[in-house]
N, CA and C of each residue as an Amber inpcrd file, in Angstrom:
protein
   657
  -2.9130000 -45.2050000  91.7930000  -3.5860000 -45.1160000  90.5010000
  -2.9490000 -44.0170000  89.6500000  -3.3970000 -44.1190000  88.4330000
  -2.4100000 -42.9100000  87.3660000  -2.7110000 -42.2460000  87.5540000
  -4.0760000 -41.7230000  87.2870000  -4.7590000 -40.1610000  87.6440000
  -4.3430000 -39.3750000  88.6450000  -3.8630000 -39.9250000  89.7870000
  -3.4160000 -39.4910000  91.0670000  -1.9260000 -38.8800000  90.6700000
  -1.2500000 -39.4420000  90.3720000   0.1500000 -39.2350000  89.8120000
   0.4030000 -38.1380000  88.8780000   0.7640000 -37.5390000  89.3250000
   1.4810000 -36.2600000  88.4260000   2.6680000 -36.0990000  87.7340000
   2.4280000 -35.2520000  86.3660000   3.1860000 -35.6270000  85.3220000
   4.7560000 -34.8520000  85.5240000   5.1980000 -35.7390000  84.5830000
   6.7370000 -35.7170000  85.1820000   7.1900000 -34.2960000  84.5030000
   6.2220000 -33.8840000  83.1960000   6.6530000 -32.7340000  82.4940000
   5.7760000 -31.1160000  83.1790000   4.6850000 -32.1980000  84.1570000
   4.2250000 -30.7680000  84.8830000   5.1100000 -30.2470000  85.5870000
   5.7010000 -31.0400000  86.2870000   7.0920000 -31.2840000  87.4850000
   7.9040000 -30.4390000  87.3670000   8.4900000 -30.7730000  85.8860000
   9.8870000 -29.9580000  84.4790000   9.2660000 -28.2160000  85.1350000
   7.8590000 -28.7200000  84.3780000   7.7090000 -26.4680000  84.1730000
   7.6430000 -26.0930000  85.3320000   6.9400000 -26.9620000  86.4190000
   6.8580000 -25.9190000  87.6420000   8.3170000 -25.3090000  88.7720000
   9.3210000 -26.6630000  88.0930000  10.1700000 -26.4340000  88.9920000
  10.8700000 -25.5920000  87.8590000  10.7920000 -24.7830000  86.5910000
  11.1550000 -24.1280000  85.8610000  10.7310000 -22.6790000  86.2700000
   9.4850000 -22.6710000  87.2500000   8.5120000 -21.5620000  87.2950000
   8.2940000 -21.1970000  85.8520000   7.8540000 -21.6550000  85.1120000
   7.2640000 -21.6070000  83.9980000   5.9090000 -22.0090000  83.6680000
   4.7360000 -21.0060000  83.3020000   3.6880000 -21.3010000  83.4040000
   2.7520000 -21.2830000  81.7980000   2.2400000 -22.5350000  81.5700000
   1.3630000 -22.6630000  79.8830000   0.2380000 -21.6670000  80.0650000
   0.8320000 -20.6650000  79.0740000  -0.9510000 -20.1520000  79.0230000
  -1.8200000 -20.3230000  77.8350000  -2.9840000 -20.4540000  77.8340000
  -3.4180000 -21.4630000  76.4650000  -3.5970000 -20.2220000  75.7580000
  -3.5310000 -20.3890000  74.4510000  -3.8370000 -19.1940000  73.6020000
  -5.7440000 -18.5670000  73.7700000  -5.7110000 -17.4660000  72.9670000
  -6.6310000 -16.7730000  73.1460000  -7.4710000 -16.8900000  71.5260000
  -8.3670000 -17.5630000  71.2000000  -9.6720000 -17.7860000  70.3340000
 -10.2620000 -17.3170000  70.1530000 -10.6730000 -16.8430000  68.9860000
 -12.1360000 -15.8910000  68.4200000 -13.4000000 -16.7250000  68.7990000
 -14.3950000 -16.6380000  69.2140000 -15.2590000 -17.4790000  68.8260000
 -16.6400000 -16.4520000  68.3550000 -17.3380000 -17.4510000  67.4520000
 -18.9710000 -16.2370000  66.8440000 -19.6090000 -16.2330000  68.0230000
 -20.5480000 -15.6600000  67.5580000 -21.9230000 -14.8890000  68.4050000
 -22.2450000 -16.1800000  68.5140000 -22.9740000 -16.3370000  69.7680000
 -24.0230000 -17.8520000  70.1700000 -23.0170000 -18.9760000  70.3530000
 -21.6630000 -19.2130000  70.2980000 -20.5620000 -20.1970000  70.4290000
 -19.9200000 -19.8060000  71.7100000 -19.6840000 -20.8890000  72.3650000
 -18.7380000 -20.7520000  73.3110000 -17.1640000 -21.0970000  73.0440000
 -16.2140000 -20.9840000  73.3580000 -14.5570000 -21.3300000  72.9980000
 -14.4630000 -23.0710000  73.2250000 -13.6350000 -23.4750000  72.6450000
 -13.5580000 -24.7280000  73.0460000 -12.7430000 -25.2350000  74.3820000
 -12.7880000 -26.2700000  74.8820000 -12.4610000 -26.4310000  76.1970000
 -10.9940000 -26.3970000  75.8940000 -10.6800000 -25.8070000  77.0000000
  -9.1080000 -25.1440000  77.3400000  -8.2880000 -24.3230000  76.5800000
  -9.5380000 -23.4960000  75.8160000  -9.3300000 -21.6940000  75.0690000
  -9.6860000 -20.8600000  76.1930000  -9.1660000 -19.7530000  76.5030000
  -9.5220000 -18.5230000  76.9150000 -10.9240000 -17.7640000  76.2170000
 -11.6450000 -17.6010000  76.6970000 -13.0710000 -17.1290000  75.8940000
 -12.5870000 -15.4560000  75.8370000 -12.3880000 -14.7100000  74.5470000
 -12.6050000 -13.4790000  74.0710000 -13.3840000 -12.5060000  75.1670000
 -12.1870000 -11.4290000  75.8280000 -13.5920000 -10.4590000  75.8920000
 -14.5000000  -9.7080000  74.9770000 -15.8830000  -9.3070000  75.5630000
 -16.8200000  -9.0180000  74.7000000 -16.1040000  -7.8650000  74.1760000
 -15.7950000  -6.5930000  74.6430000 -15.2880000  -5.6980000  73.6800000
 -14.4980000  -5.4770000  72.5860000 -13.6050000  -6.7550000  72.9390000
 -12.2590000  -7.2870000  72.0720000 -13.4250000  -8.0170000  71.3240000
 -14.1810000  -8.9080000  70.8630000 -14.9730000  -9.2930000  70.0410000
 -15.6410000  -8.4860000  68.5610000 -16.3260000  -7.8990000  69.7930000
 -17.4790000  -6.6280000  68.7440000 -16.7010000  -5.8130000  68.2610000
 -15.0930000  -5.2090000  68.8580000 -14.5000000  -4.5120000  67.6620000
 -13.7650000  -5.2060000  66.8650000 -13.4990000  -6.3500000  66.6060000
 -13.1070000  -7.0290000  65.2370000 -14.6540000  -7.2200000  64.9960000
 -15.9520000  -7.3920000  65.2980000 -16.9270000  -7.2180000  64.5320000
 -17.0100000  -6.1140000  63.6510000 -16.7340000  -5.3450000  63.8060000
 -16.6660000  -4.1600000  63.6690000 -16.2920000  -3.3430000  62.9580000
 -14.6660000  -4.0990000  62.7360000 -13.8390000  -3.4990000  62.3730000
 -13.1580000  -2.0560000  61.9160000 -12.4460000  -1.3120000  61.0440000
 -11.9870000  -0.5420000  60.9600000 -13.2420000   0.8300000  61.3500000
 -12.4860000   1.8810000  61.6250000 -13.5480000   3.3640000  61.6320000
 -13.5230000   3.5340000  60.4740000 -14.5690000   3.8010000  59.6380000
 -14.7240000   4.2970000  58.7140000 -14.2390000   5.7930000  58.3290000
 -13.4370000   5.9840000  57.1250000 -13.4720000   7.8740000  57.1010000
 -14.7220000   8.5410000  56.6110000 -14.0770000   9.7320000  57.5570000
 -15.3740000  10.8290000  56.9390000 -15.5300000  10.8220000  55.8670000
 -16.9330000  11.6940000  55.6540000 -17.5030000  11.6760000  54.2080000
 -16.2340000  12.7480000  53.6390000 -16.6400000  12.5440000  52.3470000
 -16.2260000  13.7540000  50.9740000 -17.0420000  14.3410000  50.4410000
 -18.0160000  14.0740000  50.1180000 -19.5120000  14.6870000  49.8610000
 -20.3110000  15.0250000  51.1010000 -21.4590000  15.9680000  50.4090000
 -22.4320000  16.0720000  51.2770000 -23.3250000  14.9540000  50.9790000
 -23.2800000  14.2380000  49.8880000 -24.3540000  13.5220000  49.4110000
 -23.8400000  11.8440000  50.2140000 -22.5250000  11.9080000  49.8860000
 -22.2070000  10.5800000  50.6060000 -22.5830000  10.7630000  52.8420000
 -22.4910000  12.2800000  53.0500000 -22.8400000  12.0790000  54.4060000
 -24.2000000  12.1510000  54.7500000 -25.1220000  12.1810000  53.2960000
 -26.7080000  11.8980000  53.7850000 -26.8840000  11.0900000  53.5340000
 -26.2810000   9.8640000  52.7550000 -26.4630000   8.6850000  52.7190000
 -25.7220000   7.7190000  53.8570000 -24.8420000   8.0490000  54.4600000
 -24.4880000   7.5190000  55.7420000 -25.6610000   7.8030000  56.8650000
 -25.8630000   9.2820000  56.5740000 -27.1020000   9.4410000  57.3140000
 -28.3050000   8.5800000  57.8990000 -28.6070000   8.3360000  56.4830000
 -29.7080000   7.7100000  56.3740000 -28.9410000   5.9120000  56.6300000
 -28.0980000   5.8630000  56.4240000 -27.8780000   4.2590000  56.8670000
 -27.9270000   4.1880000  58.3830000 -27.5860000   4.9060000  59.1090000
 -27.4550000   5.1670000  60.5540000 -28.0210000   5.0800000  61.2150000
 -29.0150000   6.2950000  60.9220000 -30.2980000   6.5350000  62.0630000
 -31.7980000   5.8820000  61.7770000 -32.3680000   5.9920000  62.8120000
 -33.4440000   4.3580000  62.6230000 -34.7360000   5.2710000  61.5210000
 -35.0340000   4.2270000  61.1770000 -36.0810000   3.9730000  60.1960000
 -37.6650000   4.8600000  60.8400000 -37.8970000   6.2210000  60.2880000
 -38.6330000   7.1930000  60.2010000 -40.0330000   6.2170000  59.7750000
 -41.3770000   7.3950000  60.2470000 -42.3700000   6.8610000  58.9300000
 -42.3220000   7.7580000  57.9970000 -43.2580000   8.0180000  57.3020000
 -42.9390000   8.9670000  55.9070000 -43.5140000  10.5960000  56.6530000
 -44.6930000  10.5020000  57.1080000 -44.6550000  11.8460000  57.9720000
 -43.2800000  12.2230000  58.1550000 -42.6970000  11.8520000  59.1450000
 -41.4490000  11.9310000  60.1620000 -40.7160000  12.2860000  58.6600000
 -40.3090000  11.9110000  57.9580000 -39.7180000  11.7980000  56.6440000
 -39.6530000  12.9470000  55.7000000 -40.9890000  13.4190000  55.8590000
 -41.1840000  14.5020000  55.2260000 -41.0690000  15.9330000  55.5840000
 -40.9280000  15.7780000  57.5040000 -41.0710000  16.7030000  58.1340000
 -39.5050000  17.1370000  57.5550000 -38.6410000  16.4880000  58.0700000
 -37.4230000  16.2700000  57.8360000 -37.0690000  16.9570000  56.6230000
 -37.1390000  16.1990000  55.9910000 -37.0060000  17.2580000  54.4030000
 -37.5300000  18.7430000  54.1910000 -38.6910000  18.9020000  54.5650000
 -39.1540000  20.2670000  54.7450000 -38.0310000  21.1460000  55.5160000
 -38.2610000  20.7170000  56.9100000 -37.3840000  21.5030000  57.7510000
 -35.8780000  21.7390000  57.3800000 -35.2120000  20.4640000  56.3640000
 -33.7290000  20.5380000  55.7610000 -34.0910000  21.6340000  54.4240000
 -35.0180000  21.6640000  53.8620000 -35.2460000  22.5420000  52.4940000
 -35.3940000  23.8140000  53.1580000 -36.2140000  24.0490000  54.1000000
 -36.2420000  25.4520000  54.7940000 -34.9150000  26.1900000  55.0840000
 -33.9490000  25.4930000  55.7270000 -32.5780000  25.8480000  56.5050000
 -31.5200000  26.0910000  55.2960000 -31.7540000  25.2090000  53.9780000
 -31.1450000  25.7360000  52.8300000 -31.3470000  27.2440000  52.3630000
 -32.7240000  27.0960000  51.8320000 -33.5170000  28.4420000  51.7410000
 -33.2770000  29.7620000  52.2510000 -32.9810000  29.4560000  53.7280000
 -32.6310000  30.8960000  54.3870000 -31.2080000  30.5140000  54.3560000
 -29.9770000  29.9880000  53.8310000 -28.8890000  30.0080000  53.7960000
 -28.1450000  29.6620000  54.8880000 -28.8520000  28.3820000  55.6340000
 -28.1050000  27.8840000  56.7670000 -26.4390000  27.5710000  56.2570000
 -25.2550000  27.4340000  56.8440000 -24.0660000  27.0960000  55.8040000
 -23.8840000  25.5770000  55.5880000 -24.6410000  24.8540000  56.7100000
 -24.5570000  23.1570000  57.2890000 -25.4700000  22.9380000  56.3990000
 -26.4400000  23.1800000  55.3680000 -27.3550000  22.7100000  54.7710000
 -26.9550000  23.1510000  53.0380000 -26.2950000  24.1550000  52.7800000
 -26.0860000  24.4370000  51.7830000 -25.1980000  23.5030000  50.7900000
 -24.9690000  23.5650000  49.2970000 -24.2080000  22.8940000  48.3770000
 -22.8180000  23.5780000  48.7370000 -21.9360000  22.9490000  48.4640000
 -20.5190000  23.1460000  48.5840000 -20.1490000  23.8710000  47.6680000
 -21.1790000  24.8080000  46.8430000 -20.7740000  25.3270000  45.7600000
 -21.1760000  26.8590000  46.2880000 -21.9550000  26.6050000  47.1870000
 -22.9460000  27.7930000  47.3130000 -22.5690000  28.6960000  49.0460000
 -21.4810000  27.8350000  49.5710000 -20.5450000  27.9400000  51.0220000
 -19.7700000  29.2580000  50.9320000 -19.8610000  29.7310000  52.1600000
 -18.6380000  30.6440000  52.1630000 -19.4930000  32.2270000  52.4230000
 -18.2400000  32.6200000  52.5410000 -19.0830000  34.3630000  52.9980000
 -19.2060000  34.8770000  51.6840000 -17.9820000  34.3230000  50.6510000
 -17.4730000  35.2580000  49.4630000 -18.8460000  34.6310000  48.9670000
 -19.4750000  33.9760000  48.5830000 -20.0370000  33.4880000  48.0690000
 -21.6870000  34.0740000  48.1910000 -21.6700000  33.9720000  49.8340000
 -23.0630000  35.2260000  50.2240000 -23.0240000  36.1660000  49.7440000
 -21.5750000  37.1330000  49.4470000 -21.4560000  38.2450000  49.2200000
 -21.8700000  38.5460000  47.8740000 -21.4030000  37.9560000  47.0400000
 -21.5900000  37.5240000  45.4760000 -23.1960000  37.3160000  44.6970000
 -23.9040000  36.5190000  45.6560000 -25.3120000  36.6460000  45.7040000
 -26.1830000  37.5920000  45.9920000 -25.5560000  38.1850000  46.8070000
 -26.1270000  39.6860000  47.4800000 -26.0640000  40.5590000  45.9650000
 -24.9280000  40.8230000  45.4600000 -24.6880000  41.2250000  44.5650000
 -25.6710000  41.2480000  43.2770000 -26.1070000  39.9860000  43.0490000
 -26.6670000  39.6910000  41.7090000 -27.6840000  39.7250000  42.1060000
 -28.6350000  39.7680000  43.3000000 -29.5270000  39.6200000  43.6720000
 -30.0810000  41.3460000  43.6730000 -29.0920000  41.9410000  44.0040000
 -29.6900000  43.7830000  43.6230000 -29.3170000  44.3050000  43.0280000
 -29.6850000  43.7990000  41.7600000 -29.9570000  43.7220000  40.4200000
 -31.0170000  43.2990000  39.3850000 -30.9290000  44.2240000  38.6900000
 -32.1310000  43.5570000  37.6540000 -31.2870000  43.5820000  36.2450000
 -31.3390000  42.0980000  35.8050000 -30.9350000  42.0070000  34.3940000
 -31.5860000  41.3100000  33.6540000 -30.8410000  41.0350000  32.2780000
 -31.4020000  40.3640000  31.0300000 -31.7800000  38.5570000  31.4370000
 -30.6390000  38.4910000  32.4160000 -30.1120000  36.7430000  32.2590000
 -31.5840000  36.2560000  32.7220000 -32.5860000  36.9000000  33.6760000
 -33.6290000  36.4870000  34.2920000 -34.7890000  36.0100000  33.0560000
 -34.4640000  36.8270000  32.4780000 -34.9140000  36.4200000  31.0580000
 -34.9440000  34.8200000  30.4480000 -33.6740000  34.2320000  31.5050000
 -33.5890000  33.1640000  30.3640000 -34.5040000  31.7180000  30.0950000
 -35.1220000  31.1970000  31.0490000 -36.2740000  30.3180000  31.4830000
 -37.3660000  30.8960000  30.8280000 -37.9310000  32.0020000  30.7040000
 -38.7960000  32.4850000  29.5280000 -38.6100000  32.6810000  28.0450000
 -37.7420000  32.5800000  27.7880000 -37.2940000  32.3640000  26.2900000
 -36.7900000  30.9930000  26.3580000 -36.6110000  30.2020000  27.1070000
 -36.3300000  28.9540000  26.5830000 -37.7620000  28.2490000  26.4240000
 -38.5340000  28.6420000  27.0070000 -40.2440000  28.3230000  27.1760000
 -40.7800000  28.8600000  25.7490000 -40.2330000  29.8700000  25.8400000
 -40.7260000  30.8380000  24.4210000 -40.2850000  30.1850000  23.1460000
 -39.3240000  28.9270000  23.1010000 -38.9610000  28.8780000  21.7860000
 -39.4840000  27.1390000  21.8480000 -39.9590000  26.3240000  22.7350000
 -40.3040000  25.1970000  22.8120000 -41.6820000  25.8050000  22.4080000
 -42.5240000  26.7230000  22.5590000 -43.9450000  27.1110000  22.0350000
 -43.9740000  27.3470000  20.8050000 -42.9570000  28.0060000  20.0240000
 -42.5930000  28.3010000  18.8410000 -42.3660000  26.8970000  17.9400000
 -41.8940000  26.2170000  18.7430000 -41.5830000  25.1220000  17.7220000
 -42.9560000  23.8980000  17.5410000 -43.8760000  23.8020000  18.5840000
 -45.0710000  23.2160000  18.4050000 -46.1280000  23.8810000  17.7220000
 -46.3040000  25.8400000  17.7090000 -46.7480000  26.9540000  17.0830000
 -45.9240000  26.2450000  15.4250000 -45.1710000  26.1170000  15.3070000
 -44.7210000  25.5650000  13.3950000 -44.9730000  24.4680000  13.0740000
 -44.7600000  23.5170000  14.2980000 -45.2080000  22.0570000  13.7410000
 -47.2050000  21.7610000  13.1380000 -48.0010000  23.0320000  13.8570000
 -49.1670000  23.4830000  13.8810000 -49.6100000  24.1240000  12.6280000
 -48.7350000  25.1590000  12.6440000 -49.0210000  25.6320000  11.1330000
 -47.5200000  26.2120000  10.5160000 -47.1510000  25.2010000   9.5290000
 -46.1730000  24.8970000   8.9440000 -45.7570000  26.5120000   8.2220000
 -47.0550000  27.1330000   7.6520000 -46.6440000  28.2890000   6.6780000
 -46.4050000  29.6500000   7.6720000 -46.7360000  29.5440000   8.7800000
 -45.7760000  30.9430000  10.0560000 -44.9660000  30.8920000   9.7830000
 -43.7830000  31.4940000   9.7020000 -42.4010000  31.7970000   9.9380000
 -42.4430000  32.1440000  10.8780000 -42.6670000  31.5760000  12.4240000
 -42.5990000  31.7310000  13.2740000 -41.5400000  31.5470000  14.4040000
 -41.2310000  30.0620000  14.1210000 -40.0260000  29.8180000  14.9030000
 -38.6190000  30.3650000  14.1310000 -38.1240000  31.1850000  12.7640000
 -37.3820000  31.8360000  12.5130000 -37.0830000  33.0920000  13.4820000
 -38.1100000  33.5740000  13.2150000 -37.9110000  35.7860000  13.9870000
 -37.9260000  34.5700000  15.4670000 -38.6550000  33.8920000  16.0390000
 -38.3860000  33.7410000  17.6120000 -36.7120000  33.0700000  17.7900000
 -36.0060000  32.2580000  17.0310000 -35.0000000  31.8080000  17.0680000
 -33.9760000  32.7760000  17.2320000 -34.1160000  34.0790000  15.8020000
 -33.6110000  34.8160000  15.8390000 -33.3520000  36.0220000  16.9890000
 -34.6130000  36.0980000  17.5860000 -34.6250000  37.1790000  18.8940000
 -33.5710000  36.4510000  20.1640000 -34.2010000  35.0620000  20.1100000
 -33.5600000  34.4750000  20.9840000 -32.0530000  34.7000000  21.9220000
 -31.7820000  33.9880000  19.7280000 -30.0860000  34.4100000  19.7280000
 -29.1500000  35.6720000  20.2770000 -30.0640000  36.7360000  19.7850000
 -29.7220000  38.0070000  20.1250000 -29.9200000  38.6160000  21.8220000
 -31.1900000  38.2480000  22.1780000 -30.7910000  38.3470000  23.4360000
 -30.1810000  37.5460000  24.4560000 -29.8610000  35.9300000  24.0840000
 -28.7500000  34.8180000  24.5560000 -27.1910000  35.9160000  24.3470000
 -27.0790000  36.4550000  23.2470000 -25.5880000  36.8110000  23.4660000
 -25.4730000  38.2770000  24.3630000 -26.3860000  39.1800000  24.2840000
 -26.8590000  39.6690000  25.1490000 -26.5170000  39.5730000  26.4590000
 -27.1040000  38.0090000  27.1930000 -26.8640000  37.5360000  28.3570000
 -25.8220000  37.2750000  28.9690000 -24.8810000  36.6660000  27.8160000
 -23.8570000  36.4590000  28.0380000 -22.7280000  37.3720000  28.2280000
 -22.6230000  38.6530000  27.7270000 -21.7890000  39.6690000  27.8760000
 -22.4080000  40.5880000  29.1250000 -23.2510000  40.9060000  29.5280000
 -24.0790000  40.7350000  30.7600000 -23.1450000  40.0090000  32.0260000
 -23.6630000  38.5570000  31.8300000 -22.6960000  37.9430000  32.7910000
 -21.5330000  38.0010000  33.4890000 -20.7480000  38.3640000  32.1390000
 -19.7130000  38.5530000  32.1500000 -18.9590000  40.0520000  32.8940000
 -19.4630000  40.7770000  32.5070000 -19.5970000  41.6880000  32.9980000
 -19.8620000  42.0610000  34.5280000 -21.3730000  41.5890000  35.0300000
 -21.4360000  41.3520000  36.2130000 -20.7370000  40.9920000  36.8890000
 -19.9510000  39.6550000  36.4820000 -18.9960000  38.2720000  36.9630000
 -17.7290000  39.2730000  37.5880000 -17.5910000  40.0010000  36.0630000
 -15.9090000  41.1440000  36.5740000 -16.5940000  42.3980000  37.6370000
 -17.8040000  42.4660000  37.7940000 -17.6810000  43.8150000  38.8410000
 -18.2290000  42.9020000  40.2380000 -18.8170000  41.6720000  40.1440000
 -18.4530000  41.0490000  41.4020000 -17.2240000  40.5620000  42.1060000
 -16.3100000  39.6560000  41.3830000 -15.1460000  39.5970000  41.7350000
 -14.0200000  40.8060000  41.8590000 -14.4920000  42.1950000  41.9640000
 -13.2280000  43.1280000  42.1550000 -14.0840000  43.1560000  43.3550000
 -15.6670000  43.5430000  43.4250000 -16.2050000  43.9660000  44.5170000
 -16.0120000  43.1140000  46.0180000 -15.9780000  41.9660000  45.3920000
 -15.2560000  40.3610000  46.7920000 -13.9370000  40.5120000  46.7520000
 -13.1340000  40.7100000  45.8030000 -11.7860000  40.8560000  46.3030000
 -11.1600000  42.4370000  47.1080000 -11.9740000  42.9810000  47.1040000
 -11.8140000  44.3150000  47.7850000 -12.3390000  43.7640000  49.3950000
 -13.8200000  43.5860000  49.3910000 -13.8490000  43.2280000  50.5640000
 -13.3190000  41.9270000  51.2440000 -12.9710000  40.9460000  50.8060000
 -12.1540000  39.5370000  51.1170000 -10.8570000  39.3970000  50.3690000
  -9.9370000  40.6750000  50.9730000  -8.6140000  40.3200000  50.8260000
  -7.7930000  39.6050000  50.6810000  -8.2090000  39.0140000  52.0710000
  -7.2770000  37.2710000  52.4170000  -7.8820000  36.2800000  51.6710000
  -9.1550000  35.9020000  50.8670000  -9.8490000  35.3260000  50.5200000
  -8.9870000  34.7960000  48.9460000  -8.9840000  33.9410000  47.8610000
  -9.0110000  33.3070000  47.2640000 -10.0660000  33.6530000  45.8010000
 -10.1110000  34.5720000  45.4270000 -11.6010000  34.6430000  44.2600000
 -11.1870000  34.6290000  42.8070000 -12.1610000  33.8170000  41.8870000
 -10.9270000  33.2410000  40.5900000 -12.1020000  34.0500000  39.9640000
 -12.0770000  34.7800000  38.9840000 -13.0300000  35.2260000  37.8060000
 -13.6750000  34.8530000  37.2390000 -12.9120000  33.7370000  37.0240000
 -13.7180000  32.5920000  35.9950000 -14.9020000  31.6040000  36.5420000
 -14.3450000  31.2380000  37.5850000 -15.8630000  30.9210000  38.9460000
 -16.8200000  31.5020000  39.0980000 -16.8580000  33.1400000  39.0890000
 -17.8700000  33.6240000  39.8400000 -18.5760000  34.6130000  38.1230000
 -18.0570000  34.2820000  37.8210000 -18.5580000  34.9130000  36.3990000
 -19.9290000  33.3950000  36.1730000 -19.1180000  32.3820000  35.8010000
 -19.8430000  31.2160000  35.7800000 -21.3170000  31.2810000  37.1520000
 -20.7300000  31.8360000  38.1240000 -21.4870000  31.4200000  39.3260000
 -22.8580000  32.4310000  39.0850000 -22.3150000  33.4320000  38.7380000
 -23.0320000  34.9260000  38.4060000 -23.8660000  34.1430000  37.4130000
 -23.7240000  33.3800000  36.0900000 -24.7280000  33.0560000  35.0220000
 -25.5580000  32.2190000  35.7880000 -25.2780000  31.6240000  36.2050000
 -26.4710000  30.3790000  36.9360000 -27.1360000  30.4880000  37.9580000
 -27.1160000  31.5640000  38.4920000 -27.7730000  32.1050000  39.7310000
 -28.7230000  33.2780000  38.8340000 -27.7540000  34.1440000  38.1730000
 -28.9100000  35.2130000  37.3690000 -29.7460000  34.3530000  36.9280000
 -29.5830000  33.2940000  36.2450000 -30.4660000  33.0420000  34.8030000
 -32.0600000  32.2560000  35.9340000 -31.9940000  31.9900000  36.7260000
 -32.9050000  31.3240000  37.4120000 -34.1430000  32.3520000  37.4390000
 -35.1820000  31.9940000  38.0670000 -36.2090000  32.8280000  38.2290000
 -35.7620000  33.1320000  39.1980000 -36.1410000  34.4220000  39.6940000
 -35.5320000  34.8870000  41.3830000 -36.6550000  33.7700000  42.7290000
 -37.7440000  33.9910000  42.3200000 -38.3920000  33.0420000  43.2830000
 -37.8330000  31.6550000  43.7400000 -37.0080000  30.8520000  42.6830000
 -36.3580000  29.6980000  42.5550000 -35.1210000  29.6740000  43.2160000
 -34.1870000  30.7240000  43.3990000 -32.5990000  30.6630000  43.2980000
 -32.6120000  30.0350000  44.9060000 -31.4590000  29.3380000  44.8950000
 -31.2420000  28.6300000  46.2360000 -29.8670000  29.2380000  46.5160000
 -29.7620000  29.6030000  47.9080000 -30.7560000  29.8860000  48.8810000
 -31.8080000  31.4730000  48.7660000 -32.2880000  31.5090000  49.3330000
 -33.6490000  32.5980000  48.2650000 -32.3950000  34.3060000  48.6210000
 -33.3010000  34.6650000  48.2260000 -32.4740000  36.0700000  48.1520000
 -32.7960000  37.0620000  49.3290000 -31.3540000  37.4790000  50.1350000
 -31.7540000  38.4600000  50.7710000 -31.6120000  39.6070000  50.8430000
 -31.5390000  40.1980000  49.6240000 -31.5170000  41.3150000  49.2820000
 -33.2610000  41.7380000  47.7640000 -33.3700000  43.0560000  47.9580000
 -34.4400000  43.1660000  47.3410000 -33.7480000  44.1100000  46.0410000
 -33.9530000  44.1600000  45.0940000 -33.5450000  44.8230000  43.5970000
 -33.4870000  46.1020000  44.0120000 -32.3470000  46.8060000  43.5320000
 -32.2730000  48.2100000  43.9590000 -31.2450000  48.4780000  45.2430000
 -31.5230000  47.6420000  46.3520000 -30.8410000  47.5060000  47.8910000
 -29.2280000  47.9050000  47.7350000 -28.4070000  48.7850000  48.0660000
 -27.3260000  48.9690000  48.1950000 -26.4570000  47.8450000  49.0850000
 -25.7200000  47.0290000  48.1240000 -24.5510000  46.1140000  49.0410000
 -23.6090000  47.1120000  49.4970000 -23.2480000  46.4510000  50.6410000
 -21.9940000  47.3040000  51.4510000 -20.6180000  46.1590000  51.0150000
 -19.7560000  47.2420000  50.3400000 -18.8120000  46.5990000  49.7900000
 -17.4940000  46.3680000  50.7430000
């Protein structure tokens, strides 16, 4: 019978020692390979599932949003604890929790700085309050000249602030470049850094302050 009989081209390869190996097939989840494919190992599978490693973040904001794609689904308690406990670790100036703006020793050092101190710039959240009252105080009663003299004070102590800053900005950056030699410190950064940290309320500034007004920095 034929079936019995063996093929004349099996014959060819074997006496070739030459052996067919069938190729190797993807197949999906829940599919088996088709008959006379090699079935995929599972690991070789799930990493073309898989595919490429992703790169690290560039942000902090893009690695809390990976974050949060990652790890399993909190309730809002759990959620909130979380946030608390991440706002706390900012606060006291953890470096893993802080803004990338706010990193670094030079940067502690710099805060220390403005922080034992008392200036004008603290001023500035109360006069910006002070002149939004002024302007509903005129819309109220039109014949005050009220929001003039407050505009005017304003101005005067805004430029005030600003030469202030500035100022500060240049006796922090000699004071960090004295103590952080090897360090990198641009003027123009920490002058800037100096306005936006002064001008806050001190209760507010992130990360809070650990120094108290008056406190001698060690330079």
């Amino acid at each position: 019978m034929r079936f019995l009989r063996r093929n004349s081209a099996d014959d060819a390869a074997t006496e070739d020692g030459a052996v067919d190996v069938a190729p190797v097939v993807e197949v999906a989840k829940g599919q088996t390979a088709p008959k006379g494919k090699v079935t995929p190992k599972r690991r070789d599978a799930e990493a073309h599932r898989r595919g490429p490693v992703p790169p690290p973040p560039r942000t902090q904001r893009e690695a809390m949003k990976r974050n949060r794609e990652l790890r399993p689904k909190l309730s809002r308690e759990e959620r909130n604890n979380e946030q608390r406990e991440r706002r706390e670790k900012m606060m006291s100036g953890d470096e893993r929790y802080l803004m990338p703006k706010d990193r670094g020793p030079v940067k502690a050092f710099v805060r220390d700085v403005i922080d034992s101190r008392r200036n004008l710039m603290g001023l500035f959240m109360p006069l910006a309050i002070l002149v939004l009252a002024s302007y509903f105080l005129q819309v109220a009663v039109p014949t005050l000249p009220v929001q003039e003299y407050v505009m005017l004070a304003c101005l005067v102590f805004l430029l005030a602030m600003v030469v202030e800053a500035i100022m500060l900005g240049r006796l922090a950056t000699r004071l960090a470049r004295d103590k952080f030699p090897k360090e990198t410190v641009g003027t123009a950064g920490i002058i800037w850094y100096t306005f936006t940290r002064a001008s806050q309320v001190r209760k507010l500034r992130v990360p809070r302050p650990r120094v108290r007004p008056g406190d001698t920095v060690e330079a």
